[in-house]
Amino acid sequence: MCTTCGCSGDGATLEGGEHAHSHGGTHHHHDHTHPHTHEHEHAHDGADEHDRLDYGSGPARSHAPGLSQARMVEIERNILSKNDTYAASNRARFAQNGNLALNLLAGPGAGKTTLLVETLKILAGTITCSVIEGDQQTSNDAERIRATGTPAIQVNTGKGCHLDAHMVGHAAEHLDVSMGGILFIENVGNLVCPAAFDLGEKRRVTLLSVTEGEDKPLKYPDIFEKADMVLLTKTDLLPYLDVDLAALEGNVRRVAPAARILHVSTRNGQGMAEWLGWLKDERRALLDALAAQAQARADMLRAAE
Amino acid sequence: MHEMSLCESLLGVIEESARREGFTRVRCIRLEVGRFAGVEQPAMRFGFEVVARGTVAEGAKLEFVDVPGRAWCFDCGQTVTLENRLDPCPNCGGVRLQPSGGADIKLKDMEVI
């Protein structure tokens, strides 16, 4: 871990950006202004290596022994406040680019990447998209995404079980994004830990495949409760399963009463039109809101002339 | 095991305070943990012991202060206190509840030297 900026998840790397940089160990020096200006040194690993970013591999912690009178220090700080600061700066960056950022959460194998690939194929030529892929290891998913012609960057979290806002901020710096596009952030496949980390997304989308069982929303409520959209995937498999879809949906509603629920299958196309409609509506709403803000500011500036 | 990253964040906050307040050793740390924070306290203790090695917080005692979970009931429209995430609304018995408080982990204060 980097003790100054709080980089977490030892061994996290990033691949697929414009230049390699190492973010850990001995050669790494932070100024403290952070919102991602990143004036620390980046080690350029050479062109043959796919672009990689190494998160804290070295323990650079201070050790300061000493003795004086014991005293109490009031802190009153949320320990995720650092993550939240990075999330806020990501959010500002996404808004600046007019990007609709979506955090995709699910257990491993729920079909996040497959849904993404199919979605990107359909959106090709209409809305420009980009993807941040989170996995513990391999850049398989980013390669699948790039095969659709969409820019993608892979974050390998190493031992880390989730993406955090700091990793996403770094990834976003290296990603080729277009004004007004959609940025999909595919989190590490995990129904537990990613729930706690705000990445700066506009909307959260949680996927659950119908093969996973009705009671998953009750067993893992955190991942569902902040979702704006819950996609029940692989519905083409329903004829072969004993799963009670009404019970599953009831359990989702219980832990996420405000979320929208869609049944989707990339195999037979069920729900894809609604999903794409939702994406387009969300993007439109975001662009309208950003344009209204910019207009209001322009009016204010003109009035001050 | 996201407790490990929580511990790293916690250590970050502590080290920042150490620089600001000029202390060199932490004896005791009081953490407020919300009922819905998704934190396993033994995992947090274990993780903190590991990340705090060689730092100002090495060997510091972690004390947890439980904060009740609060949720908004979609059926009766009240904010209620919940013992467990899946408990029904104590007011109306409804089961559709959106957590609205008790999801934070906060560093309250520390005893330092």
CSV table of C-alpha atoms in Angstrom, one decimal:
chain,number,residue,atom,x,y,z
A,1,MET,CA,0.0,0.0,0.0
A,2,CYS,CA,1.1,3.6,-0.6
A,3,THR,CA,1.0,5.3,2.7
A,4,THR,CA,0.6,8.8,1.4
A,5,CYS,CA,-2.3,8.4,-1.1
A,6,GLY,CA,-3.8,5.3,0.3
A,7,CYS,CA,-3.4,3.0,-2.7
A,8,SER,CA,-4.7,-0.3,-1.6
A,9,GLY,CA,-4.8,-3.8,-2.8
A,10,ASP,CA,-1.2,-4.9,-3.0
A,11,GLY,CA,-0.1,-6.0,-6.5
A,12,ALA,CA,-2.9,-4.3,-8.4
A,13,THR,CA,-1.8,-3.5,-12.0
A,14,LEU,CA,-3.4,-1.8,-14.9
A,15,GLU,CA,-3.0,-2.8,-18.5
A,16,GLY,CA,-4.0,-1.3,-21.9
A,17,GLY,CA,-3.4,2.4,-21.4
A,18,GLU,CA,-1.2,4.7,-23.3
A,19,HIS,CA,2.0,4.3,-21.4
A,20,ALA,CA,3.2,2.0,-18.8
A,21,HIS,CA,3.6,3.2,-15.3
A,22,SER,CA,4.5,1.6,-12.1
A,23,HIS,CA,2.8,2.8,-9.0
A,24,GLY,CA,4.5,1.2,-6.1
A,25,GLY,CA,7.7,0.2,-4.4
A,26,THR,CA,10.7,2.4,-4.3
A,27,HIS,CA,10.2,4.9,-7.2
A,28,HIS,CA,7.1,6.5,-6.2
A,29,HIS,CA,6.7,9.9,-4.9
A,30,HIS,CA,3.4,11.7,-4.2
A,31,ASP,CA,2.7,15.3,-3.9
A,32,HIS,CA,-0.3,15.7,-1.7
A,33,THR,CA,-2.6,17.6,-4.0
A,34,HIS,CA,-4.2,14.5,-5.4
A,35,PRO,CA,-7.5,14.9,-7.3
A,36,HIS,CA,-5.4,12.9,-9.9
A,37,THR,CA,-2.9,15.3,-11.2
A,38,HIS,CA,-0.4,12.6,-10.4
A,39,GLU,CA,2.9,14.3,-10.4
A,40,HIS,CA,4.6,11.3,-9.0
A,41,GLU,CA,7.2,9.4,-11.0
A,42,HIS,CA,6.0,6.7,-13.3
A,43,ALA,CA,8.4,4.0,-14.3
A,44,HIS,CA,8.1,3.3,-17.9
A,45,ASP,CA,8.5,-0.4,-18.3
A,46,GLY,CA,9.2,-0.6,-22.0
A,47,ALA,CA,7.0,-1.0,-25.0
A,48,ASP,CA,6.9,-4.8,-25.2
A,49,GLU,CA,5.1,-5.0,-21.8
A,50,HIS,CA,1.5,-4.2,-22.1
A,51,ASP,CA,0.9,-1.0,-20.3
A,52,ARG,CA,0.9,-1.7,-16.6
A,53,LEU,CA,0.3,0.1,-13.5
A,54,ASP,CA,1.7,-1.4,-10.3
A,55,TYR,CA,-0.1,-0.5,-7.1
A,56,GLY,CA,1.9,-0.6,-3.9
A,57,SER,CA,4.4,-3.4,-4.0
A,58,GLY,CA,6.7,-1.9,-1.4
A,59,PRO,CA,6.1,-1.1,2.3
A,60,ALA,CA,7.1,2.6,2.5
A,61,ARG,CA,5.7,3.2,5.9
A,62,SER,CA,7.0,5.6,8.5
A,63,HIS,CA,8.1,4.3,11.8
A,64,ALA,CA,8.4,7.0,14.4
A,65,PRO,CA,9.1,5.8,17.9
A,66,GLY,CA,9.0,8.3,20.7
A,67,LEU,CA,7.7,9.0,24.1
A,68,SER,CA,5.5,11.7,25.7
A,69,GLN,CA,2.4,12.0,27.7
A,70,ALA,CA,-0.6,10.0,26.5
A,71,ARG,CA,-3.5,12.0,25.2
A,72,MET,CA,-6.8,11.6,23.3
A,73,VAL,CA,-7.1,12.8,19.7
A,74,GLU,CA,-10.6,13.4,18.3
A,75,ILE,CA,-10.7,12.3,14.7
A,76,GLU,CA,-14.4,11.8,13.7
A,77,ARG,CA,-13.6,10.6,10.2
A,78,ASN,CA,-15.1,8.0,8.0
A,79,ILE,CA,-12.4,5.6,7.1
A,80,LEU,CA,-13.7,5.3,3.6
A,81,SER,CA,-13.5,9.1,3.3
A,82,LYS,CA,-10.4,8.8,1.2
A,83,ASN,CA,-12.1,6.5,-1.3
A,84,ASP,CA,-15.0,8.9,-1.3
A,85,THR,CA,-12.7,11.8,-2.1
A,86,TYR,CA,-11.3,9.9,-5.1
A,87,ALA,CA,-14.9,8.9,-6.1
A,88,ALA,CA,-15.9,12.6,-6.0
A,89,SER,CA,-13.0,13.5,-8.3
A,90,ASN,CA,-13.9,10.6,-10.7
A,91,ARG,CA,-17.5,11.9,-10.7
A,92,ALA,CA,-16.3,15.4,-11.6
A,93,ARG,CA,-14.1,14.0,-14.4
A,94,PHE,CA,-16.9,11.9,-15.8
A,95,ALA,CA,-19.3,14.9,-15.7
A,96,GLN,CA,-16.6,17.0,-17.4
A,97,ASN,CA,-16.6,14.5,-20.3
A,98,GLY,CA,-20.3,14.1,-20.2
A,99,ASN,CA,-19.8,10.4,-19.6
A,100,LEU,CA,-22.5,8.2,-18.1
A,101,ALA,CA,-20.5,6.0,-15.7
A,102,LEU,CA,-22.0,2.7,-14.7
A,103,ASN,CA,-20.6,0.4,-12.0
A,104,LEU,CA,-21.5,-3.2,-13.0
A,105,LEU,CA,-21.5,-5.6,-10.0
A,106,ALA,CA,-22.1,-9.3,-9.8
A,107,GLY,CA,-20.6,-12.6,-8.7
A,108,PRO,CA,-18.2,-14.4,-11.0
A,109,GLY,CA,-19.9,-15.9,-13.9
A,110,ALA,CA,-23.2,-14.0,-13.8
A,111,GLY,CA,-22.6,-12.8,-17.4
A,112,LYS,CA,-21.3,-9.3,-16.9
A,113,THR,CA,-18.7,-9.4,-19.7
A,114,THR,CA,-21.1,-11.3,-22.1
A,115,LEU,CA,-23.8,-8.7,-21.5
A,116,LEU,CA,-21.3,-5.9,-22.1
A,117,VAL,CA,-20.0,-7.4,-25.3
A,118,GLU,CA,-23.5,-7.8,-26.7
A,119,THR,CA,-24.4,-4.3,-25.5
A,120,LEU,CA,-21.4,-2.8,-27.2
A,121,LYS,CA,-22.0,-4.6,-30.4
A,122,ILE,CA,-25.5,-3.1,-30.6
A,123,LEU,CA,-24.4,0.4,-29.5
A,124,ALA,CA,-21.6,0.4,-32.0
A,125,GLY,CA,-21.8,3.4,-34.3
A,126,THR,CA,-24.5,5.1,-32.2
A,127,ILE,CA,-23.0,5.8,-28.8
A,128,THR,CA,-19.3,5.8,-28.1
A,129,CYS,CA,-18.5,3.6,-25.2
A,130,SER,CA,-15.4,2.7,-23.2
A,131,VAL,CA,-14.8,0.1,-20.5
A,132,ILE,CA,-12.8,-0.4,-17.4
A,133,GLU,CA,-12.4,-4.1,-16.6
A,134,GLY,CA,-11.7,-5.2,-13.0
A,135,ASP,CA,-10.4,-8.7,-12.3
A,136,GLN,CA,-7.9,-10.2,-9.9
A,137,GLN,CA,-5.8,-11.7,-12.8
A,138,THR,CA,-5.6,-11.8,-16.6
A,139,SER,CA,-6.6,-9.3,-19.2
A,140,ASN,CA,-9.0,-11.8,-20.9
A,141,ASP,CA,-12.0,-9.6,-20.4
A,142,ALA,CA,-10.4,-6.4,-21.7
A,143,GLU,CA,-9.4,-8.4,-24.8
A,144,ARG,CA,-13.0,-9.6,-25.3
A,145,ILE,CA,-14.1,-6.0,-25.1
A,146,ARG,CA,-11.4,-4.6,-27.4
A,147,ALA,CA,-12.5,-7.2,-30.0
A,148,THR,CA,-15.7,-5.3,-30.3
A,149,GLY,CA,-13.7,-2.2,-31.2
A,150,THR,CA,-14.4,-0.5,-27.9
A,151,PRO,CA,-11.4,1.0,-25.9
A,152,ALA,CA,-10.9,-1.0,-22.7
A,153,ILE,CA,-8.4,-0.9,-19.9
A,154,GLN,CA,-7.9,-3.8,-17.6
A,155,VAL,CA,-7.2,-3.3,-13.9
A,156,ASN,CA,-5.8,-6.4,-12.2
A,157,THR,CA,-6.4,-6.0,-8.5
A,158,GLY,CA,-3.9,-8.8,-7.6
A,159,LYS,CA,-5.1,-9.9,-4.1
A,160,GLY,CA,-7.7,-7.2,-4.0
A,161,CYS,CA,-11.3,-8.3,-4.1
A,162,HIS,CA,-12.9,-5.1,-5.5
A,163,LEU,CA,-12.2,-2.0,-7.5
A,164,ASP,CA,-11.7,1.2,-5.5
A,165,ALA,CA,-12.1,4.8,-6.7
A,166,HIS,CA,-8.4,5.4,-6.8
A,167,MET,CA,-7.8,2.5,-9.2
A,168,VAL,CA,-10.6,3.7,-11.4
A,169,GLY,CA,-9.3,7.2,-11.4
A,170,HIS,CA,-5.9,5.9,-12.6
A,171,ALA,CA,-7.6,3.8,-15.2
A,172,ALA,CA,-9.8,6.7,-16.4
A,173,GLU,CA,-6.7,8.8,-17.0
A,174,HIS,CA,-5.4,6.2,-19.4
A,175,LEU,CA,-8.6,5.5,-21.2
A,176,ASP,CA,-9.7,7.0,-24.5
A,177,VAL,CA,-13.1,8.4,-23.7
A,178,SER,CA,-15.4,10.4,-26.0
A,179,MET,CA,-17.6,13.3,-25.0
A,180,GLY,CA,-21.1,12.1,-24.1
A,181,GLY,CA,-20.2,8.4,-24.2
A,182,ILE,CA,-21.0,5.6,-21.8
A,183,LEU,CA,-18.3,4.4,-19.5
A,184,PHE,CA,-18.9,0.8,-18.2
A,185,ILE,CA,-16.9,-0.2,-15.1
A,186,GLU,CA,-17.0,-3.9,-14.7
A,187,ASN,CA,-16.2,-4.6,-11.1
A,188,VAL,CA,-14.4,-7.7,-9.8
A,189,GLY,CA,-16.7,-10.7,-9.7
A,190,ASN,CA,-17.7,-10.7,-6.1
A,191,LEU,CA,-21.1,-10.4,-4.4
A,192,VAL,CA,-19.6,-8.9,-1.2
A,193,CYS,CA,-16.8,-6.4,-1.2
A,194,PRO,CA,-17.4,-4.2,-4.2
A,195,ALA,CA,-20.6,-3.0,-2.6
A,196,ALA,CA,-18.8,-0.9,-0.1
A,197,PHE,CA,-16.7,1.2,-2.6
A,198,ASP,CA,-18.1,4.1,-4.5
A,199,LEU,CA,-16.2,4.5,-7.7
A,200,GLY,CA,-17.8,7.8,-8.8
A,201,GLU,CA,-20.4,6.1,-10.9
A,202,LYS,CA,-23.7,7.7,-11.8
A,203,ARG,CA,-25.6,4.4,-11.6
A,204,ARG,CA,-25.1,1.0,-10.2
A,205,VAL,CA,-26.2,-2.1,-12.1
A,206,THR,CA,-26.2,-5.4,-10.3
A,207,LEU,CA,-26.5,-8.6,-12.2
A,208,LEU,CA,-27.7,-11.9,-10.9
A,209,SER,CA,-28.0,-15.0,-13.1
A,210,VAL,CA,-31.1,-17.1,-12.6
A,211,THR,CA,-28.9,-20.1,-12.0
A,212,GLU,CA,-27.6,-18.6,-8.7
A,213,GLY,CA,-30.7,-19.3,-6.6
A,214,GLU,CA,-33.6,-17.3,-5.3
A,215,ASP,CA,-32.1,-16.4,-1.9
A,216,LYS,CA,-28.9,-14.6,-3.1
A,217,PRO,CA,-30.4,-11.1,-2.6
A,218,LEU,CA,-31.1,-12.0,1.0
A,219,LYS,CA,-27.7,-13.6,1.6
A,220,TYR,CA,-25.8,-10.7,0.0
A,221,PRO,CA,-28.1,-7.7,0.4
A,222,ASP,CA,-25.4,-5.0,0.2
A,223,ILE,CA,-24.6,-5.6,-3.4
A,224,PHE,CA,-28.3,-5.2,-4.3
A,225,GLU,CA,-29.4,-2.4,-2.0
A,226,LYS,CA,-27.6,0.4,-3.7
A,227,ALA,CA,-28.4,-0.8,-7.2
A,228,ASP,CA,-30.4,1.4,-9.5
A,229,MET,CA,-30.9,-1.5,-11.9
A,230,VAL,CA,-31.0,-5.2,-11.2
A,231,LEU,CA,-30.6,-7.5,-14.2
A,232,LEU,CA,-31.7,-11.1,-13.8
A,233,THR,CA,-29.5,-12.7,-16.5
A,234,LYS,CA,-29.5,-16.0,-18.4
A,235,THR,CA,-33.3,-16.2,-18.4
A,236,ASP,CA,-33.1,-18.5,-21.5
A,237,LEU,CA,-32.0,-21.2,-19.0
A,238,LEU,CA,-35.3,-21.0,-17.0
A,239,PRO,CA,-36.9,-24.0,-18.7
A,240,TYR,CA,-34.1,-26.2,-17.3
A,241,LEU,CA,-34.1,-24.8,-13.8
A,242,ASP,CA,-36.3,-25.2,-10.7
A,243,VAL,CA,-35.7,-21.6,-9.8
A,244,ASP,CA,-38.8,-19.7,-8.6
A,245,LEU,CA,-38.5,-16.4,-10.5
A,246,ALA,CA,-41.2,-14.6,-8.6
A,247,ALA,CA,-39.5,-15.5,-5.3
A,248,LEU,CA,-36.2,-14.3,-6.7
A,249,GLU,CA,-37.7,-11.0,-7.8
A,250,GLY,CA,-39.5,-10.7,-4.5
A,251,ASN,CA,-36.2,-11.0,-2.7
A,252,VAL,CA,-34.6,-8.4,-4.9
A,253,ARG,CA,-37.5,-6.0,-4.1
A,254,ARG,CA,-37.1,-6.7,-0.4
A,255,VAL,CA,-33.5,-5.5,-0.3
A,256,ALA,CA,-33.7,-3.0,-3.1
A,257,PRO,CA,-37.2,-1.6,-3.1
A,258,ALA,CA,-36.3,1.3,-5.4
A,259,ALA,CA,-34.3,-0.6,-8.0
A,260,ARG,CA,-35.7,-1.4,-11.5
A,261,ILE,CA,-35.6,-5.1,-12.4
A,262,LEU,CA,-35.2,-6.5,-15.9
A,263,HIS,CA,-35.1,-10.1,-17.1
A,264,VAL,CA,-32.4,-10.4,-19.8
A,265,SER,CA,-30.8,-13.1,-22.0
A,266,THR,CA,-28.1,-12.4,-24.4
A,267,ARG,CA,-28.9,-15.7,-26.0
A,268,ASN,CA,-32.4,-15.1,-27.1
A,269,GLY,CA,-32.4,-11.3,-26.7
A,270,GLN,CA,-35.0,-11.1,-24.0
A,271,GLY,CA,-35.0,-7.7,-22.2
A,272,MET,CA,-32.1,-6.3,-24.3
A,273,ALA,CA,-34.3,-3.6,-25.9
A,274,GLU,CA,-35.4,-2.5,-22.4
A,275,TRP,CA,-31.8,-2.5,-21.1
A,276,LEU,CA,-30.6,-0.5,-24.1
A,277,GLY,CA,-33.6,1.8,-23.7
A,278,TRP,CA,-32.6,2.4,-20.1
A,279,LEU,CA,-29.0,3.1,-21.1
A,280,LYS,CA,-30.1,5.7,-23.6
A,281,ASP,CA,-32.6,7.3,-21.3
A,282,GLU,CA,-30.0,7.6,-18.5
A,283,ARG,CA,-27.5,9.0,-20.9
A,284,ARG,CA,-30.0,11.5,-22.3
A,285,ALA,CA,-31.0,12.6,-18.8
A,286,LEU,CA,-27.4,13.1,-17.8
A,287,LEU,CA,-26.5,15.1,-20.8
A,288,ASP,CA,-29.6,17.3,-20.4
A,289,ALA,CA,-28.8,17.9,-16.7
A,290,LEU,CA,-25.2,18.8,-17.5
A,291,ALA,CA,-26.3,21.0,-20.4
A,292,ALA,CA,-28.8,22.8,-18.1
A,293,GLN,CA,-26.1,23.3,-15.5
A,294,ALA,CA,-23.7,24.7,-18.1
A,295,GLN,CA,-26.4,26.9,-19.4
A,296,ALA,CA,-27.3,28.3,-16.0
A,297,ARG,CA,-23.7,29.0,-15.4
A,298,ALA,CA,-23.3,30.7,-18.8
A,299,ASP,CA,-26.4,32.9,-18.0
A,300,MET,CA,-24.9,33.8,-14.6
A,301,LEU,CA,-21.6,34.8,-16.2
A,302,ARG,CA,-23.4,36.9,-18.9
A,303,ALA,CA,-25.5,38.6,-16.2
A,304,ALA,CA,-22.3,39.6,-14.4
A,305,GLU,CA,-20.9,41.2,-17.5
B,1,MET,CA,-11.9,-9.8,2.6
B,2,HIS,CA,-12.3,-6.1,2.0
B,3,GLU,CA,-11.6,-5.5,5.7
B,4,MET,CA,-7.9,-5.4,4.6
B,5,SER,CA,-8.5,-2.4,2.5
B,6,LEU,CA,-10.6,-0.8,5.2
B,7,CYS,CA,-7.6,-1.4,7.5
B,8,GLU,CA,-5.3,0.3,5.0
B,9,SER,CA,-7.6,3.2,4.8
B,10,LEU,CA,-7.8,3.4,8.6
B,11,LEU,CA,-4.0,3.4,8.8
B,12,GLY,CA,-3.9,6.1,6.2
B,13,VAL,CA,-6.2,8.3,8.4
B,14,ILE,CA,-4.1,7.5,11.5
B,15,GLU,CA,-0.8,8.3,9.8
B,16,GLU,CA,-2.2,11.6,8.4
B,17,SER,CA,-3.3,12.6,11.9
B,18,ALA,CA,0.2,11.6,13.3
B,19,ARG,CA,1.8,14.0,10.9
B,20,ARG,CA,-0.7,16.7,11.7
B,21,GLU,CA,-0.9,16.2,15.5
B,22,GLY,CA,2.7,15.2,16.0
B,23,PHE,CA,2.2,12.0,17.9
B,24,THR,CA,4.5,9.0,17.5
B,25,ARG,CA,2.5,6.1,19.0
B,26,VAL,CA,-1.1,5.0,19.1
B,27,ARG,CA,-2.3,3.0,22.1
B,28,CYS,CA,-6.0,2.7,21.5
B,29,ILE,CA,-8.3,3.4,18.6
B,30,ARG,CA,-12.0,3.8,18.9
B,31,LEU,CA,-14.0,2.9,15.8
B,32,GLU,CA,-17.7,3.4,15.3
B,33,VAL,CA,-19.0,0.6,13.2
B,34,GLY,CA,-22.5,0.7,11.7
B,35,ARG,CA,-24.7,-2.3,11.9
B,36,PHE,CA,-24.9,-2.3,8.1
B,37,ALA,CA,-21.2,-1.5,7.4
B,38,GLY,CA,-20.5,-5.0,6.3
B,39,VAL,CA,-17.6,-5.3,8.6
B,40,GLU,CA,-16.5,-8.5,10.3
B,41,GLN,CA,-14.9,-7.3,13.5
B,42,PRO,CA,-12.5,-10.2,14.0
B,43,ALA,CA,-11.4,-9.8,10.4
B,44,MET,CA,-10.8,-6.2,11.0
B,45,ARG,CA,-8.7,-6.9,14.1
B,46,PHE,CA,-6.7,-9.4,12.2
B,47,GLY,CA,-6.2,-7.1,9.2
B,48,PHE,CA,-5.3,-4.1,11.4
B,49,GLU,CA,-2.7,-6.1,13.3
B,50,VAL,CA,-1.1,-7.0,10.0
B,51,VAL,CA,-1.1,-3.6,8.3
B,52,ALA,CA,-0.1,-1.7,11.4
B,53,ARG,CA,3.2,-3.5,11.8
B,54,GLY,CA,6.1,-1.1,11.7
B,55,THR,CA,3.9,1.9,11.9
B,56,VAL,CA,2.8,4.4,14.6
B,57,ALA,CA,-0.2,2.2,15.2
B,58,GLU,CA,1.7,-1.1,15.8
B,59,GLY,CA,0.1,-2.9,18.7
B,60,ALA,CA,-2.7,-0.4,19.2
B,61,LYS,CA,-5.9,-1.8,20.7
B,62,LEU,CA,-9.0,-1.6,18.5
B,63,GLU,CA,-12.2,-0.8,20.3
B,64,PHE,CA,-15.5,-1.1,18.4
B,65,VAL,CA,-18.6,1.0,19.2
B,66,ASP,CA,-21.7,-0.4,17.6
B,67,VAL,CA,-24.0,2.0,15.8
B,68,PRO,CA,-27.5,0.8,15.1
B,69,GLY,CA,-28.7,0.3,11.6
B,70,ARG,CA,-31.5,2.6,10.4
B,71,ALA,CA,-33.7,2.1,7.4
B,72,TRP,CA,-36.6,3.7,5.6
B,73,CYS,CA,-39.7,1.6,5.3
B,74,PHE,CA,-41.4,1.7,1.9
B,75,ASP,CA,-44.7,0.5,3.5
B,76,CYS,CA,-45.2,2.9,6.4
B,77,GLY,CA,-42.8,5.7,5.2
B,78,GLN,CA,-41.0,5.8,8.6
B,79,THR,CA,-37.3,5.7,9.4
B,80,VAL,CA,-36.8,2.9,11.8
B,81,THR,CA,-34.0,1.3,13.8
B,82,LEU,CA,-33.1,-2.3,12.7
B,83,GLU,CA,-31.2,-4.9,14.6
B,84,ASN,CA,-30.6,-7.0,11.5
B,85,ARG,CA,-30.7,-6.1,7.9
B,86,LEU,CA,-33.5,-8.5,7.0
B,87,ASP,CA,-35.7,-7.8,10.0
B,88,PRO,CA,-39.2,-6.6,9.2
B,89,CYS,CA,-40.2,-3.0,10.0
B,90,PRO,CA,-40.9,-2.8,13.8
B,91,ASN,CA,-43.6,-0.3,13.0
B,92,CYS,CA,-45.7,-2.0,10.4
B,93,GLY,CA,-44.2,-5.3,9.7
B,94,GLY,CA,-43.3,-4.4,6.2
B,95,VAL,CA,-40.2,-6.1,4.6
B,96,ARG,CA,-39.2,-3.5,2.0
B,97,LEU,CA,-36.7,-1.4,3.8
B,98,GLN,CA,-33.9,0.8,2.4
B,99,PRO,CA,-31.0,1.2,4.8
B,100,SER,CA,-30.5,4.9,5.5
B,101,GLY,CA,-27.9,4.9,8.3
B,102,GLY,CA,-25.4,2.7,10.1
B,103,ALA,CA,-23.4,1.9,7.0
B,104,ASP,CA,-20.3,3.9,8.0
B,105,ILE,CA,-17.1,3.0,9.7
B,106,LYS,CA,-15.8,6.0,11.5
B,107,LEU,CA,-12.6,6.6,13.4
B,108,LYS,CA,-13.9,8.4,16.5
B,109,ASP,CA,-10.8,9.1,18.5
B,110,MET,CA,-7.5,7.6,19.6
B,111,GLU,CA,-5.3,7.6,22.7
B,112,VAL,CA,-1.8,8.6,21.6
B,113,ILE,CA,1.6,9.4,23.0
